[in-house]
Amino acid sequence: MLEIALQGSKKYYGWIGALAAVILVGFAFYLYQFTFGLGVTGMSRDVSWGFYIAQFTFLVGVAAGGVMLVLPYYLHNYKAFGKITILGEFLAVSAISMCLMFIIADLGQPMRALNVILYPTPGSMLFWDMIVLNGYLLLNIVIGWKVLEAERSGSKPPSWIKPLIYLSIPWAFGIHTVTAYLYCGLPGRGFWLTAILAPRFLASAFASGPAFLILLTFILRKTTKFDPGKEAIQTLSKIITYALIANLFFFACEVFVALYSNIPEHIDHLKYLFFGLHGHGVLVPWMWTAMILMVLAAILLLNPAIRKNETMLAFTCLILFIGTWIDKGLGMISGGFVPSPLHHVNEYVPTIPELIITVGIYAAGFLVLTILYKIVIGVKKEVAA
Amino acid sequence: MENSRRNFLKVAGVAALGVGVKPAVNVLSAAGGGETPAAKVAKHENALTAKKWAMVIDTRKFESEGDLDKIIEACHSIHNVPDFSEIDTPERVKRHEIKWIWKEEYKHAFPGNENEYLNDRLKYLPFLVLCNHCEDPPCVRACPTQATFKREEDGIVLMDFHRCIGCRFCMAACPYGSRSFNFRDPKPGIEKQNLDFPTRMKGVVEKCNFCAERLAVGKKPKCVEASNGAIAFGDLDDPNSEVRELLRENFTIRRKLSLGTGPVVYYIV
């Protein structure tokens, strides 16, 4: 089926070329980082994880979001998702590829990455994260590919694929749970030390992932005449509504516990993020933007008329996506490191090389996504013809 | 399998710390010959040993910050800890800073215990802080490669600089901010290299090792030596040790006890 990705219009090749150019620039900057060390980033002794790990965390969510299609379609036999479930699975493949690239970009000694396998350490959450992420990647590649192949040849997918599909459903919850466990089991990091972290990660994932998918289907419809079906989009928008409200609710729970208990270790991070601490507050405008966007998106989504208006729905999905991205891809990680466990306020701001490497990895992810979606659309056209 | 890995860790630990120390080199060459289950790390005849090493810092014995600076300088110079202040911008120097033992005001060393109306000496004379060599170290739990590990025989939390992948999970896990990362090649920041201790490469984490390389040849940690008797070091499991004596006779505090990490660095205030 790969040959389908090789036949495209000028526009298609133009897009691929543009992505390749961005990837090359990003890679050049990565080589600079590889030579000098992670000192080219804005990370420091106090904020020892930054933009890369934040993007990784956010994208694990986008990948897990695909299960919001797989679950209704395969467990509840919800036919309306039949056409787009494959899009959710391939979105997960692209998102996990980016996650793995972000992890590698964040390692001080990337050449030693395999030490995680050579000296397996089940006590470390990173060991499990490696297993669940690679497992999820493999599951989605195999499932997506086999199901698509069957669709192309007009036959049924092999019977051994069913158990894998069922396995992929709890696995999706697993990847984001383990990712939350990276953070929420660390003593002395009050911001993350909360049992609500994994549920909140999942809720925000089930909002941002499907919202991104809606936007993607709209783009596909514009560029390829692929029709996801009105019902599928409407159901997805309802799923997003519930997930977004759950995310806001979980956040409110967290804020209540921190504020009402008034324990400095928990409250100081929220203070830093939303009001600034000891005169430091680079993230304050960002965090308020994120909150306003998420609350606004929730209000809009609750409105059936707005959900049914596809222009408004696209706008809402966009602000939702931006809001959750700032919340998780910007605030969640630095917020946990500031103030430091010794209560120093040393802020983190990503550097230009760091941002360019990040954009390069996103471009690589979009390249994977473009190729996979090209194959999907190609197969669907073949079958229809 | 389990057994050989433990043995390997022991050897690797000594190897990482003891390069240049002759007995360790001999051990390495001996262990390299064949993986016999009986392979043992031969000890230097003068090696200092303990069941559980611990430190007591008597802050009353420091008179000025100069006393503390002397200790920090002594530790950092023998461990090839770089100082980039001459070769980079102040902002980057701060970001890339590496420290094994350093000064913190009381309110930062013991956050949550700050007192508005504090005794003047405590308010103005900083505390020395370093790795607490916890009984249950969160950094060891977090490390995905066992590059940082707790040496069973004496409780020291050690690093294998050659296995560390630089994921910095240990830095997020440490509640004492005791770990530093080599954000760049440290060598340009080392003024006079101590050839008896390895330098690190960029991309790995490092921290205080309770001078395991000195204990192995019968010397107490450098900070103890440079402290004029203000810092005591000994076996917490030995009721007759100097540290136990001090703990019996003085009221001591430790950092962030509520987290259950079990730090073994005690402070007399």
XYZ file of C-alpha atoms in Angstrom:
654
model
C 0.000 0.000 0.000
C 2.999 2.248 0.515
C 3.083 2.974 -3.219
C -0.085 5.057 -2.822
C 1.944 7.589 -0.861
C 4.240 8.042 -3.860
C 1.556 9.167 -6.289
C 0.313 12.637 -5.594
C -0.432 16.035 -6.989
C 2.027 18.912 -7.144
C 0.433 20.336 -4.010
C 1.021 17.080 -2.165
C 4.680 17.001 -3.142
C 4.996 20.684 -2.316
C 3.710 20.006 1.196
C 6.035 17.029 1.630
C 8.950 19.153 0.405
C 8.096 21.958 2.811
C 7.955 19.528 5.724
C 11.265 17.986 4.680
C 12.874 21.426 4.602
C 11.658 22.203 8.135
C 12.877 18.795 9.319
C 16.320 19.475 7.851
C 16.603 22.834 9.604
C 15.482 21.247 12.868
C 17.978 18.450 12.423
C 20.806 20.910 11.793
C 19.978 22.579 15.100
C 19.797 19.188 16.754
C 23.351 18.509 15.580
C 24.352 21.785 17.220
C 22.704 20.624 20.456
C 24.302 17.191 20.064
C 27.744 18.784 19.816
C 27.482 21.388 22.554
C 25.123 19.619 24.935
C 21.692 20.465 26.310
C 23.131 23.798 27.441
C 21.809 25.291 24.190
C 18.311 24.994 25.671
C 16.780 27.139 28.399
C 16.828 24.280 30.886
C 18.794 24.658 34.080
C 19.787 22.968 37.296
C 16.440 23.980 38.799
C 14.194 23.485 35.769
C 15.777 20.307 34.464
C 12.944 19.376 32.091
C 11.520 21.858 29.639
C 9.841 22.195 26.297
C 10.782 18.763 24.943
C 9.313 16.833 27.857
C 6.257 19.095 27.856
C 5.595 18.373 24.156
C 6.146 14.694 24.821
C 3.551 14.775 27.600
C 1.023 16.643 25.492
C 1.480 14.351 22.490
C 1.062 11.182 24.548
C -2.371 12.668 25.223
C -3.082 13.251 21.533
C -2.097 9.635 20.870
C -4.314 8.317 23.659
C -7.173 10.457 22.309
C -7.491 8.070 19.358
C -9.118 5.552 21.676
C -12.208 7.762 21.761
C -12.892 6.467 18.228
C -11.642 2.920 18.677
C -13.689 2.278 21.810
C -17.161 3.262 20.489
C -16.510 1.597 17.140
C -15.182 -1.752 18.332
C -16.778 -2.125 21.770
C -20.165 -0.561 21.042
C -20.285 -1.305 17.336
C -20.889 2.383 16.671
C -20.917 2.326 12.874
C -20.661 6.076 12.296
C -17.005 5.939 13.384
C -16.243 3.207 10.838
C -14.785 5.618 8.318
C -12.583 7.610 10.655
C -11.363 5.110 13.244
C -8.320 4.438 11.080
C -7.583 8.183 11.184
C -7.519 8.028 14.977
C -5.156 5.062 14.928
C -2.765 6.673 12.460
C -2.894 9.956 14.377
C -1.711 7.927 17.371
C 1.159 6.505 15.295
C 2.282 9.975 14.286
C 1.911 11.390 17.810
C 3.873 8.546 19.416
C 6.649 8.906 16.838
C 6.942 12.527 17.885
C 6.949 11.506 21.569
C 9.876 9.184 20.977
C 11.762 11.864 19.046
C 11.186 14.361 21.861
C 12.532 11.869 24.394
C 15.659 11.313 22.318
C 16.085 15.067 21.850
C 15.907 15.486 25.616
C 18.565 12.888 26.497
C 21.982 14.130 27.531
C 23.584 10.971 26.122
C 21.233 9.808 23.338
C 23.768 7.238 22.124
C 23.176 5.380 25.392
C 19.368 5.297 25.077
C 19.409 1.501 24.792
C 20.759 1.266 28.353
C 17.087 1.410 29.344
C 16.712 -2.033 27.715
C 20.180 -3.362 28.537
C 19.687 -2.701 32.246
C 15.925 -3.081 32.647
C 14.745 -1.429 35.860
C 11.100 -2.174 36.647
C 11.218 0.175 39.625
C 11.608 3.150 37.307
C 8.507 4.640 35.723
C 10.579 5.589 32.685
C 11.184 1.911 31.996
C 7.423 1.314 31.880
C 6.877 4.405 29.798
C 9.320 3.033 27.243
C 7.362 -0.222 27.150
C 3.868 1.246 26.915
C 4.784 3.861 24.310
C 6.583 1.471 21.990
C 3.862 -1.124 22.532
C 1.159 1.368 21.640
C 3.051 2.455 18.554
C 3.381 -1.131 17.383
C -0.256 -1.965 18.151
C -1.544 0.966 16.147
C 0.731 0.344 13.184
C -0.250 -3.319 12.976
C -3.968 -2.760 13.572
C -4.259 0.223 11.245
C -2.275 -1.433 8.490
C -4.052 -4.801 8.602
C -7.542 -3.290 8.745
C -6.757 -0.985 5.846
C -5.262 -3.832 3.830
C -8.425 -5.858 4.353
C -10.561 -2.913 3.293
C -8.504 -2.589 0.134
C -8.828 -6.240 -0.832
C -12.490 -6.336 0.170
C -11.895 -9.086 2.686
C -12.171 -9.346 6.453
C -9.161 -8.448 8.607
C -7.358 -11.526 9.986
C -8.990 -12.909 13.114
C -5.892 -12.386 15.276
C -6.313 -8.636 14.893
C -9.437 -8.524 17.121
C -7.629 -9.332 20.393
C -5.011 -6.738 19.518
C -7.726 -4.129 19.019
C -9.286 -4.958 22.372
C -5.828 -4.795 23.961
C -5.175 -1.384 22.417
C -8.127 0.139 24.307
C -6.853 -0.250 27.894
C -3.351 0.287 26.502
C -4.354 3.801 25.392
C -5.429 4.605 28.940
C -2.185 3.006 30.082
C 0.148 5.230 28.098
C -1.189 8.408 29.599
C -1.496 6.954 33.069
C 2.136 5.852 33.092
C 3.145 9.241 31.698
C 1.357 10.907 34.608
C 3.074 8.476 36.996
C 6.428 9.853 35.825
C 5.500 13.034 37.645
C 2.991 12.299 40.369
C 5.160 9.850 42.329
C 7.958 12.288 43.089
C 8.243 13.492 46.680
C 8.992 17.163 47.053
C 7.222 18.228 43.844
C 3.981 19.518 45.295
C 2.443 20.550 41.981
C 2.496 17.024 40.564
C 2.059 15.130 43.804
C -1.653 14.607 43.328
C -3.753 11.539 42.552
C -5.834 13.609 40.123
C -2.892 13.988 37.730
C -3.486 10.828 35.677
C -7.271 11.359 35.416
C -6.691 14.994 34.474
C -4.130 13.974 31.861
C -6.658 11.538 30.382
C -9.506 14.057 30.392
C -7.421 16.688 28.659
C -6.201 14.024 26.208
C -9.710 12.921 25.322
C -10.580 16.549 24.606
C -7.491 17.628 22.687
C -6.948 14.428 20.668
C -10.448 14.194 19.146
C -10.577 18.004 18.702
C -7.442 17.770 16.622
C -8.972 14.888 14.701
C -12.061 16.954 13.858
C -9.808 19.677 12.502
C -7.887 17.088 10.493
C -11.060 15.641 8.952
C -12.133 19.153 7.947
C -8.762 19.670 6.274
C -9.043 16.287 4.550
C -12.523 17.142 3.296
C -11.207 20.388 1.830
C -8.148 18.851 0.189
C -9.339 15.380 -0.825
C -13.151 15.389 -0.777
C -13.025 12.686 1.906
C -16.257 12.844 3.865
C -16.056 11.741 7.502
C -19.854 11.868 7.826
C -21.897 14.410 9.776
C -22.916 12.006 12.517
C -19.328 11.008 13.300
C -18.293 14.636 13.714
C -21.312 15.427 15.877
C -20.657 12.453 18.170
C -16.991 13.363 18.433
C -17.913 16.921 19.377
C -20.086 15.556 22.222
C -17.207 13.370 23.452
C -14.958 16.426 23.405
C -17.497 18.405 25.399
C -17.648 15.822 28.172
C -13.861 15.372 28.252
C -13.167 19.099 28.351
C -15.621 19.655 31.180
C -14.092 16.715 33.079
C -10.664 18.294 32.594
C -11.863 21.637 33.953
C -13.609 19.883 36.838
C -10.477 17.935 37.783
C -8.470 21.133 37.642
C -11.013 22.831 39.905
C -10.651 19.933 42.376
C -6.910 20.436 42.383
C -7.224 24.175 42.870
C -9.688 23.718 45.728
C -7.443 21.289 47.588
C -4.419 23.550 47.172
C -6.181 26.789 48.065
C -8.370 25.572 50.902
C -5.693 23.478 52.595
C -3.397 26.459 52.119
C -0.288 24.250 52.227
C 2.534 26.339 50.732
C 4.146 23.441 48.867
C 0.985 22.917 46.834
C -0.256 26.460 46.536
C 3.013 28.105 45.504
C 3.127 26.496 42.074
C -0.402 27.649 41.266
C 0.499 31.112 42.557
C 3.557 31.126 40.310
C 1.610 30.028 37.242
C -1.374 32.353 37.609
C -0.103 35.362 39.549
C 3.682 35.130 39.590
C 5.920 34.477 42.582
C 8.495 36.860 44.072
C 8.233 39.042 40.989
C 8.620 36.189 38.492
C 5.731 35.291 36.216
C 6.562 34.681 32.539
C 3.791 32.105 32.306
C 1.019 34.241 33.845
C -0.454 35.590 30.572
C -0.161 32.146 28.990
C -1.960 30.371 31.808
C -4.850 32.838 31.837
C -5.111 32.514 28.067
C -5.267 28.735 28.434
C -7.997 28.937 31.065
C -10.063 31.467 29.115
C -9.774 29.408 25.912
C -10.765 26.177 27.651
C -13.715 27.709 29.517
C -14.869 29.512 26.368
C -14.613 26.282 24.374
C -16.670 24.460 27.004
C -19.388 27.126 26.930
C -19.504 27.064 23.125
C -19.524 23.272 22.941
C -22.420 23.009 25.387
C -24.482 24.810 22.772
C -26.017 22.312 20.285
C -26.464 25.045 17.669
C -22.782 25.911 17.779
C -21.729 22.261 17.640
C -23.863 21.818 14.518
C -22.378 24.863 12.806
C -19.181 23.441 11.361
C -17.377 26.761 11.091
C -18.058 27.447 14.761
C -17.140 23.867 15.643
C -13.808 24.203 13.854
C -13.120 27.474 15.679
C -14.033 25.898 19.015
C -11.826 22.871 18.383
C -8.965 25.184 17.532
C -9.194 27.257 20.717
C -9.673 24.095 22.746
C -6.553 22.607 21.231
C -4.507 25.750 21.884
C -5.850 26.002 25.436
C -5.018 22.412 26.342
C -1.645 22.717 24.648
C -0.650 25.722 26.768
C -2.021 24.047 29.892
C -0.096 20.818 29.387
C 2.624 21.652 26.886
C 3.784 24.797 28.659
C 2.485 25.135 32.227
C 2.395 21.547 33.472
C 6.137 20.875 33.351
C 7.755 24.223 34.237
C 4.990 24.762 36.781
C 6.186 21.712 38.666
C 9.794 22.926 38.796
C 9.091 26.509 39.905
C 9.552 27.185 42.755
C 12.309 24.602 43.240
C 12.231 22.144 46.158
C 14.512 24.576 47.992
C 12.026 27.288 47.235
C 14.099 29.277 44.781
C 12.320 30.883 41.861
C 14.393 30.286 38.739
C 12.262 30.595 35.656
C 12.459 28.711 32.418
C 12.087 30.121 28.927
C 12.872 27.966 25.882
C 15.664 29.185 23.616
C 15.509 29.662 19.838
C 17.471 26.465 19.043
C 15.160 24.566 21.391
C 12.083 25.929 19.598
C 13.497 25.169 16.155
C 14.301 21.571 17.133
C 10.752 21.294 18.500
C 9.248 22.590 15.251
C 11.461 20.156 13.333
C 10.108 17.222 15.335
C 6.534 18.399 14.790
C 7.288 18.567 11.056
C 8.566 14.987 11.170
C 5.359 13.953 12.920
C 3.262 15.703 10.285
C 5.254 13.975 7.562
C 4.385 10.592 9.082
C 0.770 11.708 9.409
C 0.587 13.004 5.817
C 1.958 9.776 4.374
C -0.339 7.581 6.459
C -3.426 9.685 5.699
C -2.505 9.750 2.002
C -2.556 5.962 2.018
C -5.901 5.886 3.854
C -7.550 8.296 1.434
C -6.014 6.471 -1.537
C -7.400 3.140 -0.382
C -10.832 4.617 0.294
C -10.888 6.134 -3.219
C -9.846 2.801 -4.755
C -12.565 0.934 -2.891
C -15.208 3.493 -3.846
C -14.216 3.392 -7.531
C 22.004 -13.457 36.728
C 20.875 -11.315 39.631
C 24.097 -12.074 41.413
C 26.369 -11.233 38.544
C 24.559 -7.943 38.008
C 25.075 -6.966 41.600
C 28.726 -7.814 41.322
C 28.967 -5.850 38.134
C 27.378 -2.858 39.818
C 29.894 -3.027 42.628
C 32.766 -3.159 40.228
C 31.236 -0.452 38.050
C 30.755 1.750 41.076
C 34.344 1.429 42.097
C 35.454 1.786 38.520
C 33.540 5.006 38.056
C 34.911 6.499 41.217
C 38.241 4.901 41.657
C 39.957 5.396 38.336
C 43.499 6.289 39.224
C 43.185 4.560 42.564
C 45.442 1.607 42.136
C 43.587 -1.114 44.045
C 40.404 -0.396 42.089
C 42.285 -0.746 38.830
C 43.681 -4.040 39.994
C 40.200 -5.216 40.855
C 38.970 -4.241 37.431
C 41.663 -6.125 35.627
C 41.060 -9.112 37.854
C 37.304 -9.041 37.325
C 37.741 -8.553 33.595
C 39.451 -11.923 33.287
C 36.390 -14.069 33.798
C 32.978 -13.807 35.354
C 33.369 -16.135 38.271
C 30.577 -15.879 40.818
C 33.228 -15.548 43.495
C 34.604 -12.347 41.930
C 35.011 -9.926 44.809
C 36.082 -6.353 45.109
C 39.385 -6.421 46.912
C 39.648 -3.633 49.460
C 42.595 -1.398 50.107
C 44.123 -2.444 53.419
C 43.427 0.986 54.942
C 39.928 1.367 53.490
C 37.421 2.940 55.849
C 34.276 0.875 56.111
C 30.897 1.249 57.801
C 27.451 -0.262 57.737
C 25.863 3.096 57.174
C 27.924 6.216 56.663
C 26.457 9.397 58.111
C 27.467 13.011 58.595
C 26.881 15.487 61.394
C 27.425 19.163 60.608
C 27.886 21.319 63.684
C 26.812 24.717 62.393
C 27.850 26.350 65.682
C 31.477 25.815 64.782
C 31.372 27.969 61.670
C 32.264 31.557 62.254
C 31.995 33.122 58.831
C 31.009 32.344 55.290
C 34.703 32.058 54.599
C 34.791 28.844 56.620
C 32.112 27.391 54.364
C 33.702 28.632 51.132
C 36.941 26.898 52.077
C 35.128 23.579 52.405
C 33.229 23.992 49.137
C 36.424 24.919 47.314
C 38.227 21.884 48.754
C 35.487 19.499 47.605
C 34.969 21.004 44.171
C 38.649 21.181 43.322
C 39.425 17.522 44.054
C 36.295 16.351 42.246
C 36.919 18.373 39.104
C 33.691 20.326 39.479
C 33.757 23.006 36.766
C 33.249 26.724 37.184
C 32.155 28.485 34.008
C 32.069 32.021 35.421
C 35.157 33.080 33.484
C 34.068 31.699 30.135
C 30.336 32.325 29.766
C 27.570 34.872 30.365
C 26.299 35.154 33.961
C 22.862 33.910 32.972
C 24.241 30.758 31.327
C 26.732 30.221 34.139
C 23.817 30.079 36.562
C 21.822 27.689 34.351
C 24.733 25.331 33.841
C 26.005 25.454 37.407
C 27.315 22.245 38.950
C 27.627 21.920 42.713
C 28.239 19.018 45.051
C 28.210 20.970 48.296
C 27.029 24.532 48.599
C 25.532 27.228 50.816
C 21.830 27.794 51.450
C 20.101 30.119 53.854
C 18.135 28.404 56.585
C 14.796 29.114 54.872
C 15.991 27.381 51.686
C 17.742 24.490 53.380
C 14.672 23.858 55.535
C 11.707 25.237 53.570
C 8.495 25.029 55.540
C 10.378 25.548 58.805
C 11.200 29.183 58.227
C 10.830 31.488 61.147
C 10.177 35.179 60.743
C 12.025 36.068 63.894
C 15.028 33.842 63.610
C 18.164 33.790 65.697
C 20.675 36.134 64.033
C 23.361 33.526 63.548
C 20.965 31.180 61.734
C 19.495 34.011 59.742
C 22.770 35.241 58.330
C 25.118 32.278 58.359
C 24.193 29.899 55.547
C 24.003 26.143 55.876
C 26.115 23.666 53.973
C 23.933 21.361 51.915
C 24.860 18.289 49.898
C 23.456 14.938 48.840
C 21.713 13.382 51.828
C 22.568 9.799 50.831
C 19.008 8.884 51.755
C 18.106 5.551 53.246
C 15.336 5.305 50.673
C 16.545 7.517 47.844
C 13.868 8.688 45.348
C 16.587 9.279 42.732
C 17.584 5.605 42.766
C 13.934 4.615 42.410
C 13.545 6.920 39.405
C 16.723 6.016 37.476
C 15.804 3.831 34.463
C 19.287 2.317 34.055
C 20.566 1.868 37.628
C 23.240 4.411 36.769
C 22.567 5.826 40.196
C 22.397 3.210 42.916
C 22.688 2.752 46.642
C 25.760 0.766 47.654
C 24.382 -1.903 49.932
C 27.482 -2.337 52.043
C 27.663 1.231 53.366
C 24.584 3.104 52.138
C 26.350 5.608 49.903
C 24.286 6.711 46.884
C 26.626 6.524 43.914
C 26.632 7.352 40.205
C 27.986 5.439 37.252
C 28.829 8.320 34.930
C 29.346 5.897 32.061
C 25.904 4.381 32.233
C 23.867 7.568 32.806
C 21.773 8.431 29.739
C 21.112 11.972 30.938
C 17.305 11.696 31.228
C 17.439 13.795 34.428
C 14.603 11.837 36.045
C 16.760 11.686 39.198
C 16.929 15.489 39.269
C 13.141 15.720 39.216
C 12.964 13.045 41.904
C 15.479 14.533 44.362
C 13.637 16.718 46.893
C 16.906 18.339 48.008
C 18.097 19.736 44.664
C 21.320 17.841 45.207
C 21.924 16.807 41.626
C 23.578 18.700 38.799
C 23.581 18.025 35.088
C 26.443 18.582 32.673
C 24.672 20.892 30.264
C 27.980 21.241 28.404
C 31.470 19.784 28.374
C 32.842 20.559 31.848
C 36.537 20.508 30.916
C 36.869 24.170 29.834
C 35.561 25.112 33.294
C 38.112 23.060 35.230
C 41.041 25.237 36.190
C 43.371 22.587 37.552
C 42.380 19.021 36.921
C 42.824 16.444 39.657
C 44.110 13.438 37.758
C 43.134 11.068 40.576
C 39.437 11.598 39.940
C 37.588 11.268 36.636
C 36.212 14.291 34.835
C 32.714 13.919 33.431
C 31.462 14.318 29.902
C 28.557 16.475 28.786
C 25.075 15.022 29.190
C 25.399 13.140 32.476
C 24.194 13.869 35.994
C 26.534 14.112 38.976
C 26.444 14.774 42.715
C 28.304 14.313 45.995
C 29.592 10.763 46.505
C 30.557 11.065 50.184
C 34.125 10.824 48.856
C 33.813 7.094 48.212
C 37.131 7.289 46.381
C 38.852 8.644 49.517
C 37.170 6.213 51.898
C 38.486 3.410 49.695
C 42.041 4.430 50.534
C 41.505 5.232 54.187
C 40.753 8.953 54.058
C 37.708 10.749 55.401
C 35.683 12.931 53.023
C 37.409 16.124 51.928
C 34.747 18.397 53.451
C 35.301 16.734 56.822
C 39.033 17.246 56.520
C 38.616 20.908 55.528
C 36.068 21.734 58.228
C 38.376 22.050 61.260
C 36.244 19.608 63.191
C 32.876 21.159 62.340
C 31.827 18.179 60.243
C 31.900 14.678 61.691
C 31.665 11.512 59.657
C 31.104 7.989 60.896
C 29.059 4.831 61.079
C 25.456 5.394 62.096
C 25.174 1.701 62.934
C 28.043 1.804 65.407
C 26.863 3.073 68.829
C 30.415 4.111 69.658
C 31.052 6.131 66.533
C 31.727 9.847 66.629
C 28.475 10.629 64.869
C 26.403 8.580 67.290
C 28.152 10.325 70.166
C 27.222 13.721 68.699
C 23.646 12.645 68.049
C 23.344 11.457 71.652
C 24.603 14.705 73.095
C 23.031 17.272 70.806
C 19.663 18.080 69.366
C 19.948 17.622 65.611
C 17.718 18.289 62.630
C 17.553 16.799 59.151
C 16.100 18.144 55.914
C 12.525 17.331 54.849
C 12.007 14.361 57.124
C 8.298 14.305 56.329
C 9.044 12.915 52.868
C 10.285 9.631 54.287
C 13.563 9.624 52.372
C 15.673 9.123 55.490
C 18.525 11.601 55.000
C 21.760 10.752 56.848
C 23.155 14.284 56.986
C 22.383 15.749 60.431
C 22.671 19.363 61.535
C 23.415 20.702 65.005
C 22.019 24.233 65.087
